Short mmCIF file of C-alpha atoms in Angstrom, two decimals:
data_model
loop_
_atom_site.label_atom_id
_atom_site.label_comp_id
_atom_site.label_asym_id
_atom_site.label_seq_id
_atom_site.Cartn_x
_atom_site.Cartn_y
_atom_site.Cartn_z
CA MET T 1 22.45 -8.31 12.00
CA SER T 2 24.12 -11.64 12.59
CA ARG T 3 22.32 -14.94 12.61
CA ARG T 4 20.95 -16.00 15.96
CA PRO T 5 20.01 -19.49 16.88
CA LEU T 6 16.42 -20.42 16.03
CA PHE T 7 15.53 -20.97 19.66
CA GLY T 8 16.36 -17.39 20.57
CA TRP T 9 14.23 -15.94 17.80
CA LEU T 10 11.32 -18.27 18.49
CA LEU T 11 11.45 -17.41 22.21
CA TRP T 12 11.42 -13.66 21.47
CA ILE T 13 8.52 -14.04 19.09
CA ALA T 14 6.50 -16.22 21.47
CA VAL T 15 7.03 -13.90 24.45
CA ILE T 16 6.17 -10.83 22.38
CA LEU T 17 2.99 -12.47 21.04
CA VAL T 18 1.96 -13.43 24.59
CA CYS T 19 2.54 -9.82 25.73
CA CYS T 20 0.73 -8.31 22.72
CA PHE T 21 -2.26 -10.60 22.92
CA PRO T 22 -4.14 -9.17 25.96
CA PRO T 23 -4.42 -5.54 24.84
CA VAL T 24 -5.62 -6.57 21.39
CA PHE T 25 -7.93 -9.27 22.76
CA ASN T 26 -9.35 -6.91 25.39
CA TYR T 27 -10.36 -4.49 22.63
CA PHE T 28 -13.08 -6.89 21.61
CA LYS T 29 -14.53 -7.20 25.13
CA GLU T 30 -17.52 -5.10 26.09
CA ASN T 31 -15.77 -3.22 28.93
CA HIS T 32 -12.43 -2.84 27.19
CA GLU T 33 -11.89 0.66 28.58
CA ALA T 34 -11.45 -0.79 32.04
CA LEU T 35 -9.20 -3.66 30.90
CA ASN T 36 -6.83 -2.03 28.46
CA LYS T 37 -4.57 -0.04 30.80
CA ASP T 38 -4.00 3.42 29.23
CA TYR T 39 -4.53 2.62 25.60
CA ASP T 40 -8.02 4.11 25.51
CA ILE T 41 -6.83 7.20 27.39
CA TRP T 42 -3.97 7.68 24.93
CA TYR T 43 -6.29 7.12 21.99
CA GLU T 44 -8.80 9.71 23.28
CA ALA T 45 -5.97 12.20 23.89
CA GLY T 46 -4.70 11.72 20.36
CA ARG T 47 -8.24 12.13 18.99
CA ALA T 48 -8.71 15.28 21.08
CA VAL T 49 -5.65 16.80 19.43
CA CYS T 50 -6.85 15.77 15.92
CA GLU T 51 -10.31 17.19 16.54
CA GLY T 52 -9.16 20.36 18.36
CA ARG T 53 -10.91 19.40 21.61
CA GLU T 54 -9.77 20.27 25.15
CA LEU T 55 -7.11 17.83 26.30
CA TYR T 56 -7.43 18.18 30.04
CA VAL T 57 -11.08 17.69 31.04
CA LEU T 58 -12.18 16.62 34.55
CA ASN T 59 -13.90 13.25 34.61
CA GLN T 60 -16.78 12.21 36.90
CA SER T 61 -14.39 11.73 39.81
CA PHE T 62 -13.00 15.25 39.30
CA GLU T 63 -9.69 13.90 38.04
CA PHE T 64 -7.90 14.23 34.74
CA ASP T 65 -7.79 11.08 32.69
CA PHE T 66 -4.80 12.23 30.65
CA MET T 67 -1.86 13.01 32.97
CA TYR T 68 0.93 13.33 30.39
CA PRO T 69 2.37 16.52 28.83
CA PRO T 70 0.61 17.93 25.79
CA ALA T 71 3.53 16.92 23.55
CA ALA T 72 2.68 13.30 24.29
CA ALA T 73 -0.85 13.78 22.93
CA VAL T 74 0.56 15.49 19.83
CA LEU T 75 2.83 12.52 19.19
CA LEU T 76 -0.09 10.10 19.68
CA ALA T 77 -2.44 11.99 17.39
CA PRO T 78 -1.21 10.63 13.99
CA LEU T 79 -1.49 7.08 15.33
CA THR T 80 -5.20 7.50 15.99
CA ILE T 81 -6.19 8.23 12.39
CA GLY T 82 -6.76 4.52 11.57
CA GLY T 83 -9.08 3.92 14.56
CA LYS T 84 -8.70 2.40 18.00
CA LEU T 85 -7.73 -1.19 17.10
CA PRO T 86 -4.91 -0.19 14.70
CA PHE T 87 -3.73 2.31 17.37
CA ILE T 88 -3.51 -0.45 19.99
CA VAL T 89 -1.66 -2.73 17.57
CA VAL T 90 0.85 -0.06 16.67
CA MET T 91 1.38 0.81 20.33
CA VAL T 92 2.06 -2.80 21.41
CA LEU T 93 4.40 -3.25 18.45
CA LEU T 94 6.27 -0.07 19.38
CA ASN T 95 6.48 -1.30 22.95
CA SER T 96 7.90 -4.59 21.73
CA ALA T 97 10.43 -2.79 19.50
CA GLY T 98 11.50 -0.69 22.49
CA TRP T 99 12.00 -3.83 24.57
CA ILE T 100 14.13 -5.48 21.86
CA ALA T 101 16.14 -2.25 21.42
CA GLY T 102 16.67 -1.99 25.16
CA VAL T 103 18.14 -5.49 25.40
CA TRP T 104 20.25 -5.01 22.29
CA LEU T 105 21.58 -1.62 23.38
CA GLY T 106 22.31 -3.00 26.83
CA LEU T 107 24.30 -5.80 25.30
CA ARG T 108 26.14 -3.36 23.03
CA VAL T 109 27.16 -1.23 25.99
CA ALA T 110 28.09 -4.19 28.21
CA THR T 111 29.92 -6.32 25.65
CA GLY T 112 30.30 -4.26 22.49
CA ARG T 113 28.73 -7.09 20.42
CA GLY T 114 24.93 -6.71 20.56
CA TRP T 115 23.39 -9.88 19.14
CA ASN T 116 26.80 -11.51 18.65
CA ASN T 117 26.79 -12.90 22.18
CA PRO T 118 26.19 -16.35 23.50
CA GLU T 119 22.49 -17.22 23.60
CA PRO T 120 22.16 -17.04 27.42
CA MET T 121 23.52 -13.49 27.43
CA ILE T 122 20.64 -12.51 25.20
CA THR T 123 17.83 -14.64 26.60
CA VAL T 124 18.52 -14.04 30.30
CA PRO T 125 18.18 -10.23 30.11
CA MET T 126 14.97 -10.69 28.09
CA ILE T 127 13.51 -12.99 30.74
CA LEU T 128 14.73 -10.87 33.68
CA SER T 129 13.22 -7.75 32.21
CA LEU T 130 9.91 -9.40 31.39
CA PRO T 131 8.07 -8.43 34.67
CA PHE T 132 8.96 -4.77 34.10
CA VAL T 133 8.07 -4.88 30.37
CA TRP T 134 4.76 -6.70 31.06
CA ILE T 135 3.54 -3.75 33.10
CA THR T 136 3.84 -1.51 30.04
CA TYR T 137 1.72 -3.71 27.79
#
């Protein structure tokens, strides 16, 4: 990987930390299940696979909490072995890696150079995609 200006790296790190902070911080709140988007649902689905429990169980509202295919729960299962907080940390880091890869691959397709582009060509896509990425954290 080529050397990028310090500003670009610092901006990426700062934005990723800001995005990663709420899910991890919410874990320590009393009602974190209501605050942490789908992390608790994904964790419970992974645990259900590890423990051999039924994956699709109706909740009190007669709805299924886990609405993804069974293969998703199987892929989540190994990540749950360390507990809920490590699971959340790994998931937000994977999300961040996916975001970085998405911008890098987009630049590779568009210019053929990846990170070897002028700083605005890297920073602008990152900022423009932020609202869409934020939803996934």
